[in-house]
Coordinates of C-alpha atoms in Angstrom, one line a residue:
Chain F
X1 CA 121.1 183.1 49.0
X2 CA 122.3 181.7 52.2
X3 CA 122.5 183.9 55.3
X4 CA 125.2 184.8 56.3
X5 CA 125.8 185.1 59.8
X6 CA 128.8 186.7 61.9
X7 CA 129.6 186.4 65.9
X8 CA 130.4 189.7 67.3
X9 CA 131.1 190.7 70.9
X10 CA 128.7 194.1 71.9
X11 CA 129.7 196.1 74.9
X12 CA 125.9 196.9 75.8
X13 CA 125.5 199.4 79.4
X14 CA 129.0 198.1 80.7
X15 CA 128.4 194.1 80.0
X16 CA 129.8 192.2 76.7
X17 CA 127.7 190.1 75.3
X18 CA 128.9 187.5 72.8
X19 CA 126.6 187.1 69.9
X20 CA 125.9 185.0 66.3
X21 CA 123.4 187.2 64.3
X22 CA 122.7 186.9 60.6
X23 CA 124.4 190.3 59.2
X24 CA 121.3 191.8 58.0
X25 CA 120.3 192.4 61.4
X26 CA 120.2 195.8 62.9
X27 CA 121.0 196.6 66.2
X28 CA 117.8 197.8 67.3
X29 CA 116.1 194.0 66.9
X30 CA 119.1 192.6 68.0
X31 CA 119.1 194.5 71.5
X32 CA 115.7 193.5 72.1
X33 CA 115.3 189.7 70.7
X34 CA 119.2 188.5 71.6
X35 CA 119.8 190.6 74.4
X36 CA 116.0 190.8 75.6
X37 CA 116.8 194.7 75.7
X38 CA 113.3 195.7 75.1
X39 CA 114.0 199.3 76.6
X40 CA 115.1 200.1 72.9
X41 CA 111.4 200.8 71.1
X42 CA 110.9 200.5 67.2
X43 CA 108.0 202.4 65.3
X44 CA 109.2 203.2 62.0
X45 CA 112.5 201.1 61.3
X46 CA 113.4 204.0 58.6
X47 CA 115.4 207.0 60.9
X48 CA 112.7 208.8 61.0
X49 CA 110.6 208.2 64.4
X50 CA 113.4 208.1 67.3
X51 CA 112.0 205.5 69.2
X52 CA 115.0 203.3 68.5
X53 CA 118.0 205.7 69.8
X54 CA 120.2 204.8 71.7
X55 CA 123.9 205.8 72.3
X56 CA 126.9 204.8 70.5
X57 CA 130.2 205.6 72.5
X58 CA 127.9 208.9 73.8
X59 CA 126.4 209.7 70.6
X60 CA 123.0 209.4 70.0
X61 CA 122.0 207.1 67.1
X62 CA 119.2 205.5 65.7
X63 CA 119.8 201.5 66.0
X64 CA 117.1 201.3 63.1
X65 CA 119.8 202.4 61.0
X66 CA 122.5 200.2 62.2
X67 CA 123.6 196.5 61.8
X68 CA 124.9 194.6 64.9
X69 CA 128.0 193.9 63.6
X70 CA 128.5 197.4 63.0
X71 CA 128.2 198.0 67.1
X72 CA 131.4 195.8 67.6
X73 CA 134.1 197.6 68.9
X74 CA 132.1 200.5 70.3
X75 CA 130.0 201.0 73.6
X76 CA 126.4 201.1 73.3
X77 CA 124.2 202.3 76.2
X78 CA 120.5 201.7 76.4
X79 CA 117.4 203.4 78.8
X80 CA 117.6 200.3 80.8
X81 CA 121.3 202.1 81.9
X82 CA 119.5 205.2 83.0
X83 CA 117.9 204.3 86.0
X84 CA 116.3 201.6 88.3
X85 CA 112.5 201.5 89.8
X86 CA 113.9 202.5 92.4
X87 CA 116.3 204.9 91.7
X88 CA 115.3 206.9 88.8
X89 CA 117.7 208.7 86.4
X90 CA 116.4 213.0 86.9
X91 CA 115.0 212.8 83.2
X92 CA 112.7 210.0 84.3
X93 CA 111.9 211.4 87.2
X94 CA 111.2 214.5 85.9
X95 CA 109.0 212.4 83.1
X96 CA 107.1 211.3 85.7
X97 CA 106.8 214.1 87.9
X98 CA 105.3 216.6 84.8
X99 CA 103.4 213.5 82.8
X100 CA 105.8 213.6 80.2
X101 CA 104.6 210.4 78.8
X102 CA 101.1 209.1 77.5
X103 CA 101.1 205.8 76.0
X104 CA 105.4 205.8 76.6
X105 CA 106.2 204.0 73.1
X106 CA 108.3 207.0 72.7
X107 CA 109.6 207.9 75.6
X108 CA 112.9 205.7 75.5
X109 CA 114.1 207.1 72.4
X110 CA 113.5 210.9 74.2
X111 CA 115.2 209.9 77.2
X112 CA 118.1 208.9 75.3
X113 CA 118.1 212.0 73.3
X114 CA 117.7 214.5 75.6
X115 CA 120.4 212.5 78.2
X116 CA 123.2 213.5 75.4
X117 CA 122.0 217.0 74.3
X118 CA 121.6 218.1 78.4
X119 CA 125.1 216.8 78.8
X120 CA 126.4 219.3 75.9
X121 CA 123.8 222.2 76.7
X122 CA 123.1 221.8 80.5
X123 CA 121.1 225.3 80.1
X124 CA 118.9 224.9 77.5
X125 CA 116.5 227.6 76.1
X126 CA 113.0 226.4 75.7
X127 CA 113.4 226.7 71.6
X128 CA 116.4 224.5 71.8
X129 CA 114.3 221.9 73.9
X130 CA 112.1 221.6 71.1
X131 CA 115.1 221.7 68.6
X132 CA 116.4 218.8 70.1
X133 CA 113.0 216.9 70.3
X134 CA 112.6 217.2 66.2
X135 CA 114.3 214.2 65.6
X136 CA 111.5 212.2 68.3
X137 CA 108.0 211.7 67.2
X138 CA 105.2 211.1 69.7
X139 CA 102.0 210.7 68.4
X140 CA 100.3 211.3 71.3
X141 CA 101.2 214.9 70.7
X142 CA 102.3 215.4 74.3
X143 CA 105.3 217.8 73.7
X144 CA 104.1 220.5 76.1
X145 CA 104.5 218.0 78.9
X146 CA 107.8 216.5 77.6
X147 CA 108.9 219.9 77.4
X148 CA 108.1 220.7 80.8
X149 CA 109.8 218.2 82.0
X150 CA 113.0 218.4 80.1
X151 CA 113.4 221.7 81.8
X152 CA 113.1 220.5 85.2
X153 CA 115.2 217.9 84.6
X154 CA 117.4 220.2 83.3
X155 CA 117.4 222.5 86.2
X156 CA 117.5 219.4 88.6
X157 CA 120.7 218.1 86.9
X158 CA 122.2 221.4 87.5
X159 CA 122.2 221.7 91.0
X160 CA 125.6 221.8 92.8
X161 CA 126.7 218.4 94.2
X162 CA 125.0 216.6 91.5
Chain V
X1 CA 114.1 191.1 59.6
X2 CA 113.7 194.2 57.9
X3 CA 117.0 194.3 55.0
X4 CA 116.5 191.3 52.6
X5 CA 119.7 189.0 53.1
X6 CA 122.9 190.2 51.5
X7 CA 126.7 189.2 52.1
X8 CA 128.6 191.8 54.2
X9 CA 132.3 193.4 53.6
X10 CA 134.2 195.4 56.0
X11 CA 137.7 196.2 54.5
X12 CA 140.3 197.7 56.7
X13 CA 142.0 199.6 53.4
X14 CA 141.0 201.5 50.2
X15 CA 142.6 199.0 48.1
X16 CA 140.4 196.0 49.7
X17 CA 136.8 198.1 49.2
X18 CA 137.7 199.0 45.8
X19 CA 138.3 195.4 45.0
X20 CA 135.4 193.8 46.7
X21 CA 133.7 196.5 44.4
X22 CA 135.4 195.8 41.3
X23 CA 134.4 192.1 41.7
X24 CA 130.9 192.7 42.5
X25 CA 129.7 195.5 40.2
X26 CA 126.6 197.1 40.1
X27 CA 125.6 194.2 42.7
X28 CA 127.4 195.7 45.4
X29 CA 126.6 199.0 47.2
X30 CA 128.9 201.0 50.0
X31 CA 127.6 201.8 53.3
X32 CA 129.0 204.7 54.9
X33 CA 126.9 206.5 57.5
X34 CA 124.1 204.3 56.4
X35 CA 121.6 207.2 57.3
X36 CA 120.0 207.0 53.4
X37 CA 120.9 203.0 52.8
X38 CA 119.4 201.8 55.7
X39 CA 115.9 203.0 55.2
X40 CA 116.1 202.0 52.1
X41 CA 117.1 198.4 52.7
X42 CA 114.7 198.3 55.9
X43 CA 112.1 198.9 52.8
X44 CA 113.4 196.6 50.9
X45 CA 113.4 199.6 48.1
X46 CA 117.1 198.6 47.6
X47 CA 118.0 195.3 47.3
X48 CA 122.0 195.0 46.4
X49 CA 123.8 191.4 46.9
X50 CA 126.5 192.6 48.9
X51 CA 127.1 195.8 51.3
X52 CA 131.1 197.3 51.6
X53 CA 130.9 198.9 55.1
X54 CA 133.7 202.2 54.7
X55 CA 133.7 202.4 58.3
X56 CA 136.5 200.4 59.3
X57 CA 138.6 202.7 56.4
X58 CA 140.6 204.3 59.2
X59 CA 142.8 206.3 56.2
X60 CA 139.3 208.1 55.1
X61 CA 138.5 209.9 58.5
X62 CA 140.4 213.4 57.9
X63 CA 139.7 216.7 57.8
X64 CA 142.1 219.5 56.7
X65 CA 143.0 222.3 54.8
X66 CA 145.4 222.0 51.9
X67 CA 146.5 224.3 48.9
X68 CA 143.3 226.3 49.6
X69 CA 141.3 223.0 49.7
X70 CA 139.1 221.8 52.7
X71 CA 139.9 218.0 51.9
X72 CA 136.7 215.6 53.5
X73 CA 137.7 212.3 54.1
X74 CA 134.6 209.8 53.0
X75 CA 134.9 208.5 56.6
X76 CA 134.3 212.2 58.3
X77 CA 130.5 212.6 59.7
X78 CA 128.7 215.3 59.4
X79 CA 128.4 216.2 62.9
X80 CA 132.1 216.3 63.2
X81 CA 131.7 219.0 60.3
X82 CA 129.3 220.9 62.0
X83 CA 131.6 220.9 65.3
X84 CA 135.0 221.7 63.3
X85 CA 136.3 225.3 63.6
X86 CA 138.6 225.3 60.9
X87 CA 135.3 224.5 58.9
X88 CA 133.5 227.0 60.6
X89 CA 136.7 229.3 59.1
X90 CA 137.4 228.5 56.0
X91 CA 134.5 227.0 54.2
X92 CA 131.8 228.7 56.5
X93 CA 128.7 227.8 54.1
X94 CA 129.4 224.1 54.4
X95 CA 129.0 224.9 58.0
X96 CA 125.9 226.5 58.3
X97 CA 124.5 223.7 55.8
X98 CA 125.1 220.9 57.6
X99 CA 123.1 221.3 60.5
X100 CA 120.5 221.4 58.1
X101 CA 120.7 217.7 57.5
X102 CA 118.3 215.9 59.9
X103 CA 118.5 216.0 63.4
X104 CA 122.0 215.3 65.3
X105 CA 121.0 211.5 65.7
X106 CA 121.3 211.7 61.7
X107 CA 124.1 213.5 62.0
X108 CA 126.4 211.4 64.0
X109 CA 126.4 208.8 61.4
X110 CA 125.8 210.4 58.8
X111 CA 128.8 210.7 56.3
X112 CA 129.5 214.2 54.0
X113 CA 130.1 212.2 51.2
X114 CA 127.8 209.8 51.7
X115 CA 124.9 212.7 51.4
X116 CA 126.7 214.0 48.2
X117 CA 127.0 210.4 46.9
X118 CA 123.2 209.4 47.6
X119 CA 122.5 212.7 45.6
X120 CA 118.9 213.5 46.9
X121 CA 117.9 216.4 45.1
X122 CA 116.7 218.2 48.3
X123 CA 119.4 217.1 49.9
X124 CA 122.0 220.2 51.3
X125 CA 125.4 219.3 50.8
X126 CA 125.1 218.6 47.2
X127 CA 123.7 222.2 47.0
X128 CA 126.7 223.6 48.8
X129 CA 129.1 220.9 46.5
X130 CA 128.0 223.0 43.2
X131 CA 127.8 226.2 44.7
X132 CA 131.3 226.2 45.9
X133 CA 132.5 224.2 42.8
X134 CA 133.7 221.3 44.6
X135 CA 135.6 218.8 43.7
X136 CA 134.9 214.9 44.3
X137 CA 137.9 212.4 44.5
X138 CA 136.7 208.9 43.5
X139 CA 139.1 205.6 44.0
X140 CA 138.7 202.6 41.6
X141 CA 141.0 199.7 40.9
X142 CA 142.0 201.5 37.8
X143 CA 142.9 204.2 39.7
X144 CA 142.2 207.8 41.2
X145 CA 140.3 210.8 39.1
X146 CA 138.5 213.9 40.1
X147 CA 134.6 214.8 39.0
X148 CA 134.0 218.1 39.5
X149 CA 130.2 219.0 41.9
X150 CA 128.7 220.4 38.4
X151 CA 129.1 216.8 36.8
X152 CA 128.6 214.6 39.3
X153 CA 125.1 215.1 39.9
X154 CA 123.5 213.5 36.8
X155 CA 120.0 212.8 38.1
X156 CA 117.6 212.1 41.1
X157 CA 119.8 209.9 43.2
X158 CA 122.2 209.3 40.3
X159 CA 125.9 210.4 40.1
X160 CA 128.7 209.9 37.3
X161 CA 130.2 207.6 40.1
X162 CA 130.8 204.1 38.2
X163 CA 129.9 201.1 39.8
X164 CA 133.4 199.9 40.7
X165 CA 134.4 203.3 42.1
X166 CA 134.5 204.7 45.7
X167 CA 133.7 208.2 46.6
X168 CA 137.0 208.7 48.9
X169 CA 137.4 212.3 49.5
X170 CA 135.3 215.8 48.9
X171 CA 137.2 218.7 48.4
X172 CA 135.9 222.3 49.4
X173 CA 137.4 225.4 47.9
X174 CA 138.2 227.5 51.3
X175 CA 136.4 231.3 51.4
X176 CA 138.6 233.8 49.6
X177 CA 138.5 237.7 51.5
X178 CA 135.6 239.4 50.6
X179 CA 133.0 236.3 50.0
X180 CA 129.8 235.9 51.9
X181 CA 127.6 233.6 52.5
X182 CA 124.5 232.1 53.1
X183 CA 122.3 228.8 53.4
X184 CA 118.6 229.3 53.8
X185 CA 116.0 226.8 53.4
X186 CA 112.4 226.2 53.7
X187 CA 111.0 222.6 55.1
X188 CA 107.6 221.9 56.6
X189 CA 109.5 220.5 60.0
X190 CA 113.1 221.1 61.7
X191 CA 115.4 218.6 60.1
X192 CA 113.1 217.7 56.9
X193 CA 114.4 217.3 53.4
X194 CA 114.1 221.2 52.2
X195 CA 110.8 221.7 49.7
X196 CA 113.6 224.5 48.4
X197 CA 116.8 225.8 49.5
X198 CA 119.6 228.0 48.4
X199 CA 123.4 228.3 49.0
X200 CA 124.8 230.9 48.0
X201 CA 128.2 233.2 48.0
X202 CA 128.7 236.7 47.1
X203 CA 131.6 238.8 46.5
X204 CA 131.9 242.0 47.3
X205 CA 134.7 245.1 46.7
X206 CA 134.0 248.4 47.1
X207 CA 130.4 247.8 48.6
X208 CA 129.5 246.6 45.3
X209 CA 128.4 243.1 44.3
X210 CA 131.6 241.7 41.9
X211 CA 130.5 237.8 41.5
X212 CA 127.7 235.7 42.6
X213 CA 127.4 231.9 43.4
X214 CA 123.9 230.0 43.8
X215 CA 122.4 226.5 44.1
X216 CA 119.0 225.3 44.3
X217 CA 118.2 222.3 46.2
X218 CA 114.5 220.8 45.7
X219 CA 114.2 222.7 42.4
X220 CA 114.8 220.1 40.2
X221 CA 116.3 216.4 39.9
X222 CA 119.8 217.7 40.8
X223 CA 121.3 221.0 42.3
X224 CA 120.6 223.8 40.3
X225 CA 123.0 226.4 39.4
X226 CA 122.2 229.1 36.5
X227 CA 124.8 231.2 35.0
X228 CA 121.9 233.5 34.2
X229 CA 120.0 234.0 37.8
X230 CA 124.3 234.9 39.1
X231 CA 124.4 237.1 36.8
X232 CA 121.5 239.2 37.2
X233 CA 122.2 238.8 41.3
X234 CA 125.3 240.9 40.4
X235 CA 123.3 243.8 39.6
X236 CA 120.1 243.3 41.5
X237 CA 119.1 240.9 44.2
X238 CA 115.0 240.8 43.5
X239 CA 115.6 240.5 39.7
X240 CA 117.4 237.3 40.5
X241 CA 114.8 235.8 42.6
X242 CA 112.6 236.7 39.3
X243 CA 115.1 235.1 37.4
X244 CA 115.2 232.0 39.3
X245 CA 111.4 231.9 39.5
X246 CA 111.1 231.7 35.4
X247 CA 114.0 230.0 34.4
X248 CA 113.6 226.7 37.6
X249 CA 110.8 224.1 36.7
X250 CA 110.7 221.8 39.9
X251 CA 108.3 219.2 40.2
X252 CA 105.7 219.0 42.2
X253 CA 104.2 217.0 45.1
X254 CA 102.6 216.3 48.0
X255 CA 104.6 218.5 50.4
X256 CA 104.5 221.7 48.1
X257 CA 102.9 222.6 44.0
X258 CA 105.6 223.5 41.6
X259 CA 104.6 227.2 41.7
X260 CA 105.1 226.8 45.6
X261 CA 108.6 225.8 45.1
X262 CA 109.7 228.5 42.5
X263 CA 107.7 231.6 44.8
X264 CA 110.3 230.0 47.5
X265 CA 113.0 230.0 45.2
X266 CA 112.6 233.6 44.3
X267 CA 112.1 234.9 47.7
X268 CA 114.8 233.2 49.0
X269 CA 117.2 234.2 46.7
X270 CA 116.6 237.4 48.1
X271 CA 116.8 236.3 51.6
X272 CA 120.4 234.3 50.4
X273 CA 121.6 237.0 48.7
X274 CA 121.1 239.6 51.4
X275 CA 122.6 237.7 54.1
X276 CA 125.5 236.6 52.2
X277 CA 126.0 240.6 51.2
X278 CA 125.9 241.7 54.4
X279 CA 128.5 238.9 56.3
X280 CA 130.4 239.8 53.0
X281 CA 130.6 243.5 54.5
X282 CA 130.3 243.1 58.2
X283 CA 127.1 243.2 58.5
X284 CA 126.2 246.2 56.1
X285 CA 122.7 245.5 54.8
X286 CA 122.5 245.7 50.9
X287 CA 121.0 248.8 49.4

């Protein structure tokens, strides 16, 4: 069969970007080889790992599990809208303040996660922490650490005047 | 690329995805959420010539309560389920059983009537479906007719839906006074598939058990309701888990042995049973 292709525009952290992809693709490869978004990690390309979340119109999604052309007409935001070297987003910082990363093939997907789940519980118990990690795998096993860290960043975010 | 190459449909009305569907048989396949497709395609375990994408179907994204009915459009996800009060209301088992599908990330794509159409036999929703009795509203060319939960569920991952017809619409029956209820499950992580799980409803009058509704998920290729196991919960909760535990015969696998499975059957009928008694009565614990 031949492939059949579709150009969509994707509203991708705030920029459109116009792009011809066959329709097979999902977003997750599509972020990272059109749009050199290579933020957006893939380990398992099946739902199951987390790696590849990102948000659609706020919502956290796996882009393993969607095609490009679904994305058209809604806002996707990547880790690359979180922060700058310079200016890290409180997760991160808090990431790398309590070594909340290993080897980091994981870490985007958790970012993203826990950046939409601290924005609907900006208290969070330590259980629903780890609640809202199940859907993340990192197999470097270093959940204490991520934990840790969510918490701070938690804390950090709530400060007044932030 | 992952999916192998297939052509692509996104109609903007009913009428258009039940044509493209009608033309393309069993060579066609509907993506809703995508949450169970995906994977699938990404494995190239499913390999259908063309995809019709429901989410542009605008007309299938209510939910509300009519004639006693909780009417789920195929376009409602499950996280907007798990969020809805009037759910949390009127068809309150539905509501604790979502959030045991997946994580959120799942969830916000994830369809209600894409789970029930997929038909995993672990899966939740169709447990809830046949222990609430719902109702399934399928769309075709030919027209509209409605498949009861008990016989749409014909086998692992197989429904009586025909190749040219669209799941449009699940239908809940809402909680009459005096039901309980109660979804408990058992998986080896948060947000697995459940190696066994019950839903369950019981009516109570008089601080006596009057009727009893149960499913199993996991227990075998379908959900599982028996007559027999409702009947005996009527009278006593433990010989219904013992009832459940000789009359299921799941399969067994890696996660858990089919003994494994029907021990968690029977103990968690009890567990079911006794939470569904006691939100039945206020939280009076069953004698």
């Amino acid at each position: 069969m031949r492939e059949p292709t579709r150009t969509v525009q994707l509203l991708v952290n705030g920029r459109t970007h116009t792009v011809t992809v066959p329709v097979r693709k999902t977003l997750a490869d599509t972020l990272r080889e059109d749009l050199g978004l290579t933020g957006t990690h893939l380990g398992c390309e099946q739902g199951v790992c987390g790696a590849c979340t990102v948000l659609l119109d706020g919502q956290p999604v796996r882009s393993c599990l969607l095609l490009a052309v679904q994305a058209a007409g809604h806002e996707v935001t990547t880790v690359e809208a979180l922060g700058t070297p310079d200016r890290l987003h409180p997760l991160q910082q808090a990431f790398w303040e309590h070594h909340g990363l290993q080897c980091g093939f994981c870490t985007p997907g958790i970012l993203i996660s826990l950046v939409a789940f601290l924005r609907e519980r900006p208290s969070p118990t330590r259980e629903e922490i780890r609640e809202a990690l199940a859907g993340n795998l990192c197999r470097c096993t270093g959940y204490q650490n991520i934990v840790r860290a969510a918490e701070a960043a938690a804390a950090w975010m709530r400060e007044p005047g932030r | 690329m992952k999916p192998p190459v297939f052509e692509y449909c996104d109609p903007t009305t009913v009428e258009e995805a039940v044509d493209c569907l009608a033309e393309r048989g069993e060579a066609a396949k509907v993506l809703a959420g995508g949450q169970s497709l995906l994977p699938l395609l990404n494995l190239r375990l499913a390999r259908p010539d063309c995809l019709v994408d429901i989410n542009r179907l605008d007309e299938l994204d209510y939910l509300h309560e009519e004639a006693g009915w909780l009417r789920v459009g195929a376009r409602v996800r499950q996280r907007r389920v798990e969020e809805s009060e009037e759910v949390a209301r009127r068809v309150p088992l539905l509501a604790e059983a979502v959030r045991y599908v997946g994580h959120p990330q799942i969830r916000n794509r994830g369809t209600v009537c894409g789970s029930l159409a997929h038909a995993d036999p672990a899966a939740e929703l169709p447990g809830v479906a046949v222990a609430l009795g719902a109702r399934l509203l399928v769309r075709s060319r030919l027209g509209t007719r409605e498949i009861p939960a008990e016989q749409f569920f014909t086998g692992q991952l197989t429904t009586a839906l025909r190749p040219d017809e669209l799941l449009v619409e699940a239908q809940f029956p809402v909680f009459p006074a005096g039901w309980g209820w109660a979804f408990v499950e058992v998986t080896n992580r948060h947000g697995d598939y459940a190696l066994c799980g019950v839903a369950a409803g019981v009516y109570v009058e008089d601080r006596r058990v009057r009727d009893v509704r149960l499913a199993y998920v996991g227990a075998g290729p379908t959900p599982v309701r028996l007559r027999e196991v409702e009947l005996a919960a009527v009278e006593d909760f433990r010989a219904a888990g013992e009832e459940a535990r000789a009359r299921l015969s799941p399969d067994g696998d890696l996660h858990a042995s089919a003994e494994f499975r029907r021990h968690l059957a029977a103990v968690l009928t009890g567990r079911a049973l006794r939470r569904a008694f006691e939100r039945a009565t206020g939280g009076e614990p069953h004698a």
